[in-house]
mmCIF file of C-alpha atoms in Angstrom:
data_model
loop_
_atom_site.group_PDB
_atom_site.id
_atom_site.type_symbol
_atom_site.label_atom_id
_atom_site.label_comp_id
_atom_site.label_asym_id
_atom_site.label_seq_id
_atom_site.Cartn_x
_atom_site.Cartn_y
_atom_site.Cartn_z
ATOM 1 C CA MET R 1 26.402 32.456 61.774
ATOM 2 C CA PRO R 2 25.828 30.095 58.922
ATOM 3 C CA LYS R 3 25.311 30.846 55.509
ATOM 4 C CA ILE R 4 21.568 31.625 54.850
ATOM 5 C CA SER R 5 20.356 30.072 51.371
ATOM 6 C CA LYS R 6 17.664 30.984 49.158
ATOM 7 C CA LEU R 7 14.928 28.548 48.815
ATOM 8 C CA SER R 8 12.900 28.879 45.544
ATOM 9 C CA ILE R 9 10.813 26.531 43.186
ATOM 10 C CA GLU R 10 10.433 25.727 39.519
ATOM 11 C CA LYS R 11 8.200 23.489 37.490
ATOM 12 C CA GLN R 12 9.877 20.266 36.260
ATOM 13 C CA GLU R 13 8.555 17.520 34.336
ATOM 14 C CA ARG R 14 9.090 13.837 34.583
ATOM 15 C CA ASP R 15 7.438 12.027 31.837
ATOM 16 C CA GLU R 16 7.966 8.039 32.544
ATOM 17 C CA TYR R 17 6.023 5.513 34.160
ATOM 18 C CA PRO R 18 3.471 5.792 35.864
ATOM 19 C CA GLY R 19 2.775 8.974 33.583
ATOM 20 C CA LYS R 20 3.796 12.878 33.248
ATOM 21 C CA ILE R 21 4.294 14.533 36.392
ATOM 22 C CA VAL R 22 4.789 18.204 36.674
ATOM 23 C CA PHE R 23 6.184 18.940 40.124
ATOM 24 C CA ALA R 24 7.508 22.084 42.212
ATOM 25 C CA ASN R 25 11.186 21.161 42.314
ATOM 26 C CA PHE R 26 13.316 22.473 45.278
ATOM 27 C CA ILE R 27 15.848 25.059 44.069
ATOM 28 C CA ILE R 28 18.820 26.154 46.560
ATOM 29 C CA ASP R 29 20.893 29.207 45.649
ATOM 30 C CA GLY R 30 19.953 28.830 41.971
ATOM 31 C CA ILE R 31 20.553 25.257 41.803
ATOM 32 C CA PRO R 32 18.089 22.371 41.497
ATOM 33 C CA LEU R 33 18.674 20.183 44.483
ATOM 34 C CA ASN R 34 18.070 16.936 42.469
ATOM 35 C CA ASN R 35 21.104 17.912 40.579
ATOM 36 C CA SER R 36 22.796 16.252 43.457
ATOM 37 C CA LYS R 37 24.547 13.130 42.719
ATOM 38 C CA ASP R 38 22.906 11.599 45.515
ATOM 39 C CA ILE R 39 19.302 12.199 44.445
ATOM 40 C CA ASP R 40 17.933 9.553 42.142
ATOM 41 C CA ASN R 41 16.345 11.394 38.956
ATOM 42 C CA ASP R 42 13.365 8.904 39.000
ATOM 43 C CA TYR R 43 11.996 10.352 41.900
ATOM 44 C CA VAL R 44 9.910 13.808 42.086
ATOM 45 C CA SER R 45 9.710 16.278 44.720
ATOM 46 C CA CYS R 46 6.861 15.941 47.216
ATOM 47 C CA LEU R 47 5.372 19.342 46.061
ATOM 48 C CA GLY R 48 2.913 20.697 43.493
ATOM 49 C CA TRP R 49 1.214 17.687 42.066
ATOM 50 C CA GLY R 50 -1.659 15.350 42.928
ATOM 51 C CA PRO R 51 -4.749 16.160 44.540
ATOM 52 C CA LYS R 52 -5.144 19.343 46.607
ATOM 53 C CA GLU R 53 -5.480 17.400 49.940
ATOM 54 C CA PHE R 54 -2.279 15.521 49.242
ATOM 55 C CA GLN R 55 -0.233 18.774 48.302
ATOM 56 C CA GLN R 56 -1.637 20.540 51.642
ATOM 57 C CA GLU R 57 -0.467 17.725 53.635
ATOM 58 C CA GLN R 58 3.115 17.852 52.141
ATOM 59 C CA ILE R 59 3.278 21.656 52.646
ATOM 60 C CA ASP R 60 2.260 21.368 56.416
ATOM 61 C CA LYS R 61 4.798 18.664 56.810
ATOM 62 C CA LEU R 62 7.744 20.807 55.472
ATOM 63 C CA LEU R 63 6.414 23.872 57.407
ATOM 64 C CA LEU R 64 6.192 21.427 60.724
ATOM 65 C CA LYS R 65 2.611 21.796 61.222
ATOM 66 C CA GLU R 66 1.835 18.197 60.487
ATOM 67 C CA LYS R 67 3.872 14.950 61.983
ATOM 68 C CA SER R 68 6.740 13.638 59.591
ATOM 69 C CA ASP R 69 6.344 11.042 57.108
ATOM 70 C CA PHE R 70 8.792 8.620 59.075
ATOM 71 C CA LYS R 71 8.799 7.594 62.846
ATOM 72 C CA ASN R 72 12.157 8.935 63.276
ATOM 73 C CA ASN R 73 10.885 12.490 62.714
ATOM 74 C CA ARG R 74 12.216 12.786 59.210
ATOM 75 C CA ASN R 75 10.134 14.171 56.073
ATOM 76 C CA SER R 76 10.550 13.128 52.577
ATOM 77 C CA LEU R 77 11.646 15.559 49.842
ATOM 78 C CA TYR R 78 11.806 13.507 46.774
ATOM 79 C CA ILE R 79 9.550 10.461 46.532
ATOM 80 C CA CYS R 80 8.662 7.758 44.030
ATOM 81 C CA PRO R 81 6.024 8.870 41.408
ATOM 82 C CA CYS R 82 3.750 6.170 42.533
ATOM 83 C CA SER R 83 3.942 8.209 46.144
ATOM 84 C CA ASP R 84 4.223 4.831 47.960
ATOM 85 C CA LEU R 85 7.420 5.640 50.603
ATOM 86 C CA GLY R 86 7.777 1.847 50.656
ATOM 87 C CA CYS R 87 9.591 2.425 47.307
ATOM 88 C CA GLY R 88 11.923 4.897 49.229
ATOM 89 C CA ALA R 89 12.315 8.743 49.595
ATOM 90 C CA VAL R 90 14.893 11.104 49.910
ATOM 91 C CA SER R 91 14.519 12.348 53.418
ATOM 92 C CA LEU R 92 15.886 15.032 55.805
ATOM 93 C CA LYS R 93 15.157 16.330 59.248
ATOM 94 C CA ILE R 94 13.794 20.006 59.465
ATOM 95 C CA LYS R 95 13.954 22.345 62.603
ATOM 96 C CA ARG R 96 13.505 25.620 63.625
ATOM 97 C CA SER R 97 17.021 26.956 64.881
ATOM 98 C CA SER R 98 17.118 27.019 68.967
ATOM 99 C CA LYS R 99 19.531 30.254 68.490
ATOM 100 C CA ASP R 100 17.360 32.245 66.216
ATOM 101 C CA ASP R 101 13.423 31.263 65.607
ATOM 102 C CA ASN R 102 13.505 33.111 62.261
ATOM 103 C CA ILE R 103 15.725 30.350 60.667
ATOM 104 C CA ILE R 104 14.678 26.866 59.670
ATOM 105 C CA ILE R 105 17.384 24.096 59.028
ATOM 106 C CA TRP R 106 17.462 21.497 56.672
ATOM 107 C CA TYR R 107 19.687 18.756 57.754
ATOM 108 C CA LYS R 108 20.778 15.018 57.872
ATOM 109 C CA PHE R 109 19.630 14.222 54.386
ATOM 110 C CA GLY R 110 19.378 10.577 53.373
ATOM 111 C CA PHE R 111 17.328 7.980 51.509
ATOM 112 C CA GLU R 112 15.007 5.598 53.464
ATOM 113 C CA ASP R 113 11.762 3.831 53.132
ATOM 114 C CA ASN R 114 8.846 2.953 55.749
ATOM 115 C CA LEU R 115 8.995 -1.100 55.175
ATOM 116 C CA GLU R 116 8.631 -2.652 58.749
ATOM 117 C CA TYR R 117 10.357 -5.811 57.738
ATOM 118 C CA ARG R 118 13.563 -4.457 56.201
ATOM 119 C CA SER R 119 13.739 -0.881 56.563
ATOM 120 C CA LYS R 120 16.889 0.771 54.950
ATOM 121 C CA PHE R 121 18.731 4.041 55.495
ATOM 122 C CA LYS R 122 21.451 5.600 53.623
ATOM 123 C CA ASN R 123 22.919 8.844 54.711
ATOM 124 C CA TYR R 124 23.877 11.563 52.304
ATOM 125 C CA TYR R 125 26.654 13.025 54.145
ATOM 126 C CA GLY R 126 27.811 15.528 51.657
ATOM 127 C CA LEU R 127 24.401 17.360 51.041
ATOM 128 C CA GLY R 128 23.453 20.140 53.470
ATOM 129 C CA PRO R 129 22.812 21.373 56.267
ATOM 130 C CA PHE R 130 20.960 24.633 54.493
ATOM 131 C CA TYR R 131 19.565 27.375 56.597
ATOM 132 C CA PHE R 132 16.600 29.565 55.327
ATOM 133 C CA GLU R 133 14.982 32.567 56.454
ATOM 134 C CA TRP R 134 11.539 31.646 58.052
ATOM 135 C CA GLU R 135 9.453 33.773 56.275
ATOM 136 C CA GLN R 136 10.825 33.450 52.905
ATOM 137 C CA TYR R 137 10.845 29.685 53.429
ATOM 138 C CA LYS R 138 7.283 29.646 54.663
ATOM 139 C CA ASP R 139 6.396 31.545 51.373
ATOM 140 C CA THR R 140 8.065 29.399 48.987
ATOM 141 C CA ILE R 141 6.732 26.068 50.445
ATOM 142 C CA GLY R 142 3.374 27.662 50.780
ATOM 143 C CA GLY R 143 3.324 28.785 47.352
ATOM 144 C CA SER R 144 3.666 25.335 45.808
ATOM 145 C CA LEU R 145 -0.012 24.595 46.109
ATOM 146 C CA LEU R 146 -1.422 23.898 42.670
ATOM 147 C CA PHE R 147 1.909 24.950 41.208
ATOM 148 C CA GLY R 148 2.663 22.074 38.987
ATOM 149 C CA GLU R 149 0.208 19.473 37.514
ATOM 150 C CA PRO R 150 -2.355 19.060 40.330
ATOM 151 C CA ASN R 151 -5.032 17.006 38.064
ATOM 152 C CA TYR R 152 -2.566 14.021 37.803
ATOM 153 C CA TRP R 153 -3.010 11.376 40.366
ATOM 154 C CA HIS R 154 -2.751 7.643 40.195
ATOM 155 C CA ALA R 155 -3.068 6.396 43.399
ATOM 156 C CA ASP R 156 -6.270 5.350 45.576
ATOM 157 C CA LYS R 157 -5.430 7.034 48.461
ATOM 158 C CA TRP R 158 -7.026 10.378 47.820
#
């Protein structure tokens, strides 16, 4: 049986272009995920900021209720503060364990974009996999709604 990690979130602030964003950062076993040498600190987590509809969409993707961000069934975790996946995103695959439905797995971390003409992908081989207990995971991800600074938004989409 693999080690079961504990996922939590905490507020983190990024005060650079295009403005201050307070977001829900991912904490795994007490360590901020964006402390990894692979993750660019210019990016913010996909949770806890922006309009409520945007936040709910991100939550639903991480809970496997909605289609993933990328064609290859990968979801974004850290995105450009402009929210354009064309700028790139730290992404991963998410699945429920085939041996135990109460376990959810984050694996195959990487960096990619969604540009049709020159899409790029870089594996983050040293990051993950992480195994989480489903109920704790679901409560943590769901608890990120309106966690950071929900009134900040800069994009036209929402």
